[in-house]
mmCIF file of C-alpha atoms in Angstrom:
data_model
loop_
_atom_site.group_PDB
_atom_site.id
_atom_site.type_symbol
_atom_site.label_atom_id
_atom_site.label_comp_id
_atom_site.label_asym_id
_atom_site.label_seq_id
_atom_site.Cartn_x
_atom_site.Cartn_y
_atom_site.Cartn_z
ATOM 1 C CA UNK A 1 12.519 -10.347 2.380
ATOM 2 C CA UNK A 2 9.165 -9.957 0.973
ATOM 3 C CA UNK A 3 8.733 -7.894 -2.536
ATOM 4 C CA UNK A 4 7.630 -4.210 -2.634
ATOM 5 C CA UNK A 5 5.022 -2.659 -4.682
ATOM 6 C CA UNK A 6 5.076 0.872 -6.769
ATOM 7 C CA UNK A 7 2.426 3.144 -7.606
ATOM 8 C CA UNK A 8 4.368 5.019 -10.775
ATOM 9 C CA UNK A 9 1.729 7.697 -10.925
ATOM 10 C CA UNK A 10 0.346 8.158 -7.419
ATOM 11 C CA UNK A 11 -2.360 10.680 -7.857
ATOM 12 C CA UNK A 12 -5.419 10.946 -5.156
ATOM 13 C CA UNK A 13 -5.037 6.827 -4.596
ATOM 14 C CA UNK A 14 -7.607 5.571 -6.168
ATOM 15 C CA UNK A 15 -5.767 2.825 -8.067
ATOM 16 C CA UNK A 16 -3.792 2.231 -4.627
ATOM 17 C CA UNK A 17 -6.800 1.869 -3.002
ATOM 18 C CA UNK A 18 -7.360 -1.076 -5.166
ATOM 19 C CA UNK A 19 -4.269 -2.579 -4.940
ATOM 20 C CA UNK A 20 -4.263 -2.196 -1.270
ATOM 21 C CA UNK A 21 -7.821 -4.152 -1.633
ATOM 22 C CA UNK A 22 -6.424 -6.799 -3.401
ATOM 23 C CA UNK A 23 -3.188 -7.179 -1.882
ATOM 24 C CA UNK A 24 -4.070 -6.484 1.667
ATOM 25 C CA UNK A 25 -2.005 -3.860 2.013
ATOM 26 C CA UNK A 26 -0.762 -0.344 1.081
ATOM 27 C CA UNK A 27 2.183 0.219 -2.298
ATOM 28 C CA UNK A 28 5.420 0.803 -0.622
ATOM 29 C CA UNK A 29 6.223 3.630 -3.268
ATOM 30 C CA UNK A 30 4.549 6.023 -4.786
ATOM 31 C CA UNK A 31 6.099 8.117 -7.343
ATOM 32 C CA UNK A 32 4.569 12.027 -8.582
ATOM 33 C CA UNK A 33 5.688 15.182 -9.535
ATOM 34 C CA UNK A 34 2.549 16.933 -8.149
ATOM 35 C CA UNK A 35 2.405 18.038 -5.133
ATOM 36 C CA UNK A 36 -1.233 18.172 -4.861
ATOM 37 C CA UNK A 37 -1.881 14.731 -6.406
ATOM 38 C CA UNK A 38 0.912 13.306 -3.957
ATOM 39 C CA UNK A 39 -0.073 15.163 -0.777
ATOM 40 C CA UNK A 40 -4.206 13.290 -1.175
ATOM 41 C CA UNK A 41 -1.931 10.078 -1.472
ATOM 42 C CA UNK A 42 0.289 10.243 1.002
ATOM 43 C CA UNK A 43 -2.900 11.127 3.398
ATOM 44 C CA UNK A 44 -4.779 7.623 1.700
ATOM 45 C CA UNK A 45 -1.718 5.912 1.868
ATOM 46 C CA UNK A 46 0.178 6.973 5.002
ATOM 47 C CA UNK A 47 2.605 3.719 4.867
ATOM 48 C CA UNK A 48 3.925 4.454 1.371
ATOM 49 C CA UNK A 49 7.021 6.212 0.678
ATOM 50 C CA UNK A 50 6.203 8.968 -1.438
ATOM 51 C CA UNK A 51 8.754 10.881 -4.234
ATOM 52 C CA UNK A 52 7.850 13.984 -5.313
ATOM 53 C CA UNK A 53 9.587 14.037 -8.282
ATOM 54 C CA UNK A 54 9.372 13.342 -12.506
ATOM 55 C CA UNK A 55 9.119 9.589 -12.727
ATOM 56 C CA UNK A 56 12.192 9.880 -15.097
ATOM 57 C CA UNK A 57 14.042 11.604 -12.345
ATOM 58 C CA UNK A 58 13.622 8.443 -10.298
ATOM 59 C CA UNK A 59 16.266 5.397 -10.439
ATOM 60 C CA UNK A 60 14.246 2.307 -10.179
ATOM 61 C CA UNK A 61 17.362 0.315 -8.781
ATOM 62 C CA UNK A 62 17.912 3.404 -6.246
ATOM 63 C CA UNK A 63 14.503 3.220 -4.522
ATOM 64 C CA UNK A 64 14.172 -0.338 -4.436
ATOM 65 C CA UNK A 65 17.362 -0.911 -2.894
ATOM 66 C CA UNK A 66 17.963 -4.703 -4.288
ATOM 67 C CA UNK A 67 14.273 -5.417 -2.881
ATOM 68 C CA UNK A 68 12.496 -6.998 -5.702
ATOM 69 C CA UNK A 69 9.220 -5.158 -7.047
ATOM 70 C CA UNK A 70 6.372 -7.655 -7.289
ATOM 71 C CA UNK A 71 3.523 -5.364 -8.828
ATOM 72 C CA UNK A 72 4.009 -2.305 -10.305
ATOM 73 C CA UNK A 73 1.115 -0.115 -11.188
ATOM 74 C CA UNK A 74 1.180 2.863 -13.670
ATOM 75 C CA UNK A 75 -1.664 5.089 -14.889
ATOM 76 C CA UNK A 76 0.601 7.306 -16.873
ATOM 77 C CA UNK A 77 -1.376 10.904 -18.046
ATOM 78 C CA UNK A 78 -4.245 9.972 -20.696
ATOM 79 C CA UNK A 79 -5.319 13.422 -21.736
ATOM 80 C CA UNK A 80 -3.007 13.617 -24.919
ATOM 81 C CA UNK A 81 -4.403 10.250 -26.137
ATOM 82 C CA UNK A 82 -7.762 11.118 -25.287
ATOM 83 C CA UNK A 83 -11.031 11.770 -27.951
ATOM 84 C CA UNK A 84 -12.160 14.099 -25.314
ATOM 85 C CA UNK A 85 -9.063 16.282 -26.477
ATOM 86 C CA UNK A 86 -10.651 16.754 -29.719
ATOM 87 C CA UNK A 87 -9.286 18.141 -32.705
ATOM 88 C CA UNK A 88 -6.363 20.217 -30.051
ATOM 89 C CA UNK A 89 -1.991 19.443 -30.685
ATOM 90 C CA UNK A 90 -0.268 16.819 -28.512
ATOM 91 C CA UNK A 91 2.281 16.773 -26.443
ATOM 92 C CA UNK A 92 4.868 14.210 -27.223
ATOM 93 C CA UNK A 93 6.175 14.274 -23.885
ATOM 94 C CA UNK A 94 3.480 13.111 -21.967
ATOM 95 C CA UNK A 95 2.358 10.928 -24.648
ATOM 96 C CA UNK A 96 5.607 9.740 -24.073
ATOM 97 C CA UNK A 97 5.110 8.657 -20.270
ATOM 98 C CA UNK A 98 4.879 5.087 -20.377
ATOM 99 C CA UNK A 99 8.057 4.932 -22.073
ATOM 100 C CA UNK A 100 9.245 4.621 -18.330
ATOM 101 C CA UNK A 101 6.969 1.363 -17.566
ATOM 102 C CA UNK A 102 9.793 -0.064 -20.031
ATOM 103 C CA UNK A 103 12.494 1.770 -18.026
ATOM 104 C CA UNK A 104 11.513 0.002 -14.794
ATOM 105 C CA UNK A 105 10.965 -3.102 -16.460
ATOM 106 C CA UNK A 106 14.227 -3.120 -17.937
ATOM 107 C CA UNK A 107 15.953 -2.152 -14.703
ATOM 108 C CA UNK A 108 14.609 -3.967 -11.943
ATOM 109 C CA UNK A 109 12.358 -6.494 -13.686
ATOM 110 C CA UNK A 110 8.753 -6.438 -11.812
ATOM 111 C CA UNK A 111 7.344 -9.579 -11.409
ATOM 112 C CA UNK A 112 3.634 -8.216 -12.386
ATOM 113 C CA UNK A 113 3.269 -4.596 -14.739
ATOM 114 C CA UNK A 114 -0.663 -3.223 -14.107
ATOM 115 C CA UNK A 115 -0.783 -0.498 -16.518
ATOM 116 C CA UNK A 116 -4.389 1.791 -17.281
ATOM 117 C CA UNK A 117 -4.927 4.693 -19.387
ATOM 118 C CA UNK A 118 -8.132 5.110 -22.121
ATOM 119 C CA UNK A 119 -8.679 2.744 -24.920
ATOM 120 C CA UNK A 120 -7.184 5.358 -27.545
ATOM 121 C CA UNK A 121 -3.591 4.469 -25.774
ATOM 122 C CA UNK A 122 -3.462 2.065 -28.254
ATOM 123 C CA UNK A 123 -3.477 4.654 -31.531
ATOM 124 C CA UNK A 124 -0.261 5.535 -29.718
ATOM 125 C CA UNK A 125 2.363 6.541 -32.646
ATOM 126 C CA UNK A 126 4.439 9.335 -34.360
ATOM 127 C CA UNK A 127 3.086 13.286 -34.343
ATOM 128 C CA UNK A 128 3.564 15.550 -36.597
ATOM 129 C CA UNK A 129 5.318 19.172 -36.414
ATOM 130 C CA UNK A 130 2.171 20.724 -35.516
ATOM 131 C CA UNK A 131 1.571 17.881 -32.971
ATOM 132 C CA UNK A 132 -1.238 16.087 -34.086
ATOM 133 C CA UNK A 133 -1.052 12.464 -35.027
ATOM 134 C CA UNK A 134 -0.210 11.283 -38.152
ATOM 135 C CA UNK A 135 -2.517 8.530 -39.474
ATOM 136 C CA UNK A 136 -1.065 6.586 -41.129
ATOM 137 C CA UNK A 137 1.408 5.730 -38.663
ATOM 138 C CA UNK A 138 -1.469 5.151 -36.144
ATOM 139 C CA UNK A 139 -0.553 2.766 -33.230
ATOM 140 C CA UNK A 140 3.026 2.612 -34.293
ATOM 141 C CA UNK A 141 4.669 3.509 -30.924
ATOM 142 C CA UNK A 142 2.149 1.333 -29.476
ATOM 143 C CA UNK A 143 2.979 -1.589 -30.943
ATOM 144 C CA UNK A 144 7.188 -0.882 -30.549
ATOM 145 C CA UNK A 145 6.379 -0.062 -26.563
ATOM 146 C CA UNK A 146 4.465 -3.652 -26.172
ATOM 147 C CA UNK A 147 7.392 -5.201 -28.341
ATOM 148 C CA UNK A 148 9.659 -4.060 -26.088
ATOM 149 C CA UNK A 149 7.977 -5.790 -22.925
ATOM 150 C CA UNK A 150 7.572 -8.875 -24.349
ATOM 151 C CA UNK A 151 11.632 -8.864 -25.402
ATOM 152 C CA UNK A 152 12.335 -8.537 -21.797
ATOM 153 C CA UNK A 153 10.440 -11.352 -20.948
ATOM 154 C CA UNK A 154 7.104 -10.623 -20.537
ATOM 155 C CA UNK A 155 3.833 -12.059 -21.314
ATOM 156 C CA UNK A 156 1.601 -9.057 -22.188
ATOM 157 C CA UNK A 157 -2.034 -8.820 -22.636
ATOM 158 C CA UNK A 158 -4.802 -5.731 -22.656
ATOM 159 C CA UNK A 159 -8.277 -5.295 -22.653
ATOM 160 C CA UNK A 160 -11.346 -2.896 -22.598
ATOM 161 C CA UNK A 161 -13.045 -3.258 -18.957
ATOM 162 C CA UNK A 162 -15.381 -0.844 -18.262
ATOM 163 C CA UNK A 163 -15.492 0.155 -14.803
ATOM 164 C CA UNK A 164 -19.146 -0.105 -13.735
ATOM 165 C CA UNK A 165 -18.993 -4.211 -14.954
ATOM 166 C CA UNK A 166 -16.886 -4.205 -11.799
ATOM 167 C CA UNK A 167 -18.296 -1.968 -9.323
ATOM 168 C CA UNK A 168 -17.231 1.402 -9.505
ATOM 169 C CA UNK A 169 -19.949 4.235 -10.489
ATOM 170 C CA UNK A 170 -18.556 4.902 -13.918
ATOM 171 C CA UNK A 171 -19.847 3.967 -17.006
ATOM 172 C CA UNK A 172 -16.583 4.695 -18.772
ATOM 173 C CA UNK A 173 -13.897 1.878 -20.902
ATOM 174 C CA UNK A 174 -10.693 1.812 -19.945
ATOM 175 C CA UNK A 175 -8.127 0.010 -21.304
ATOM 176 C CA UNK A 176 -5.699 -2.720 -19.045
ATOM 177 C CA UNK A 177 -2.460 -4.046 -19.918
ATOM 178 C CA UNK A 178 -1.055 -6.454 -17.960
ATOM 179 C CA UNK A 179 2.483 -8.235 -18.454
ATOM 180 C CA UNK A 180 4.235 -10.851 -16.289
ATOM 181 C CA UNK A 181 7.444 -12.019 -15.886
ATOM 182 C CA UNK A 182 7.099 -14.212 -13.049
ATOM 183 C CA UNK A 183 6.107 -17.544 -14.747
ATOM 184 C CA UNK A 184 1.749 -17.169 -13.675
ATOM 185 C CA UNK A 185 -0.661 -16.941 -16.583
ATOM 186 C CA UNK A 186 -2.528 -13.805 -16.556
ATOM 187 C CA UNK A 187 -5.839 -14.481 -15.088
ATOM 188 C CA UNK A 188 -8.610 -11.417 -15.548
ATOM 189 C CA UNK A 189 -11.615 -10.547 -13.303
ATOM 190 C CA UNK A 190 -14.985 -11.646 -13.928
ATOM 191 C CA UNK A 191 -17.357 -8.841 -14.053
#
């Protein structure tokens, strides 16, 4: 049985698009609780099985069904890491997002984890009472969520790509994490 592929935050299907591109085909799952964002994917990606639901709602092992996940793709919400926020409170919840990239990892063990999100992902840590980050615990929660990849089993790395190196009309950096479990070295795109 071949593996199956998840989109953790299927929004309009862009970043399926890509993986479809690259793969050759469409993500077998996609996973949001919008119904908006999920209704533009399921009419990009009419082949996927979509959940409209809270990806914490969602039990990995029940949706794959003892099929192994090769790639699994997450663009968890950026806006609360964001500069473009500005000076406004966070919300710990949504910061709090790819806390379930570790969930799925930990439960039915992806061969390949494609995560993207903006560079400041990586100031990730603690807020305080009023919600706004406390500095000098700056990239704490980061560094605890990577930690926790690489102790089950993965070989993590990021970088800052920005989009229009690689074709797309955007001028904007992103930031890429990619981990693997399957024993492959991580090999990156040349612009």
């Amino acid at each position: 049985m071949r593996h199956i592929d998840v989109d953790l935050f299927a929004g309009g299907g862009g970043a399926s698009q890509g993986l479809a591109q690259a793969i050759g085909r469409d993500p077998d799952i996609g996973i949001n609780h919008d119904a908006a964002a999920l209704a533009m994917h399921e009419a990009n990606h009419p082949r996927t099985k979509h959940y409209r639901e809270d990806v914490f709602s969602v039990d990995p092992v029940e949706v794959c069904a003892g099929r192994r996940v090769g790639i699994l793709w997450a663009s968890p919400d950026c806006t609360h890491f964001s500069k473009a926020k500005g000076g406004k409170p966070r919300d710990k919840n949504i910061r709090g997002l790819a806390w379930v990239i570790v969930l799925w990892a930990a439960t039915v063990e992806p061969d390949v984890i494609l995560m993207e999100n903006v560079e400041e992902f990586q100031t990730w840590g603690p807020l305080d009472d009023g919600g706004y980050p406390i500095k000098e615990r700056k990239g704490e929660t980061f560094r605890e969520w990577w930690a926790c990849l690489e102790a089950l089993g993965y070989q993590v790395e990021k970088r800052e790509l920005r989009a229009a190196d690689y074709g797309a009309p955007t001028i904007r950096k992103r930031l890429f994490i990619v981990a693997r479990r399957d024993g492959q070295p991580i090999v990156w795109p040349s612009p």
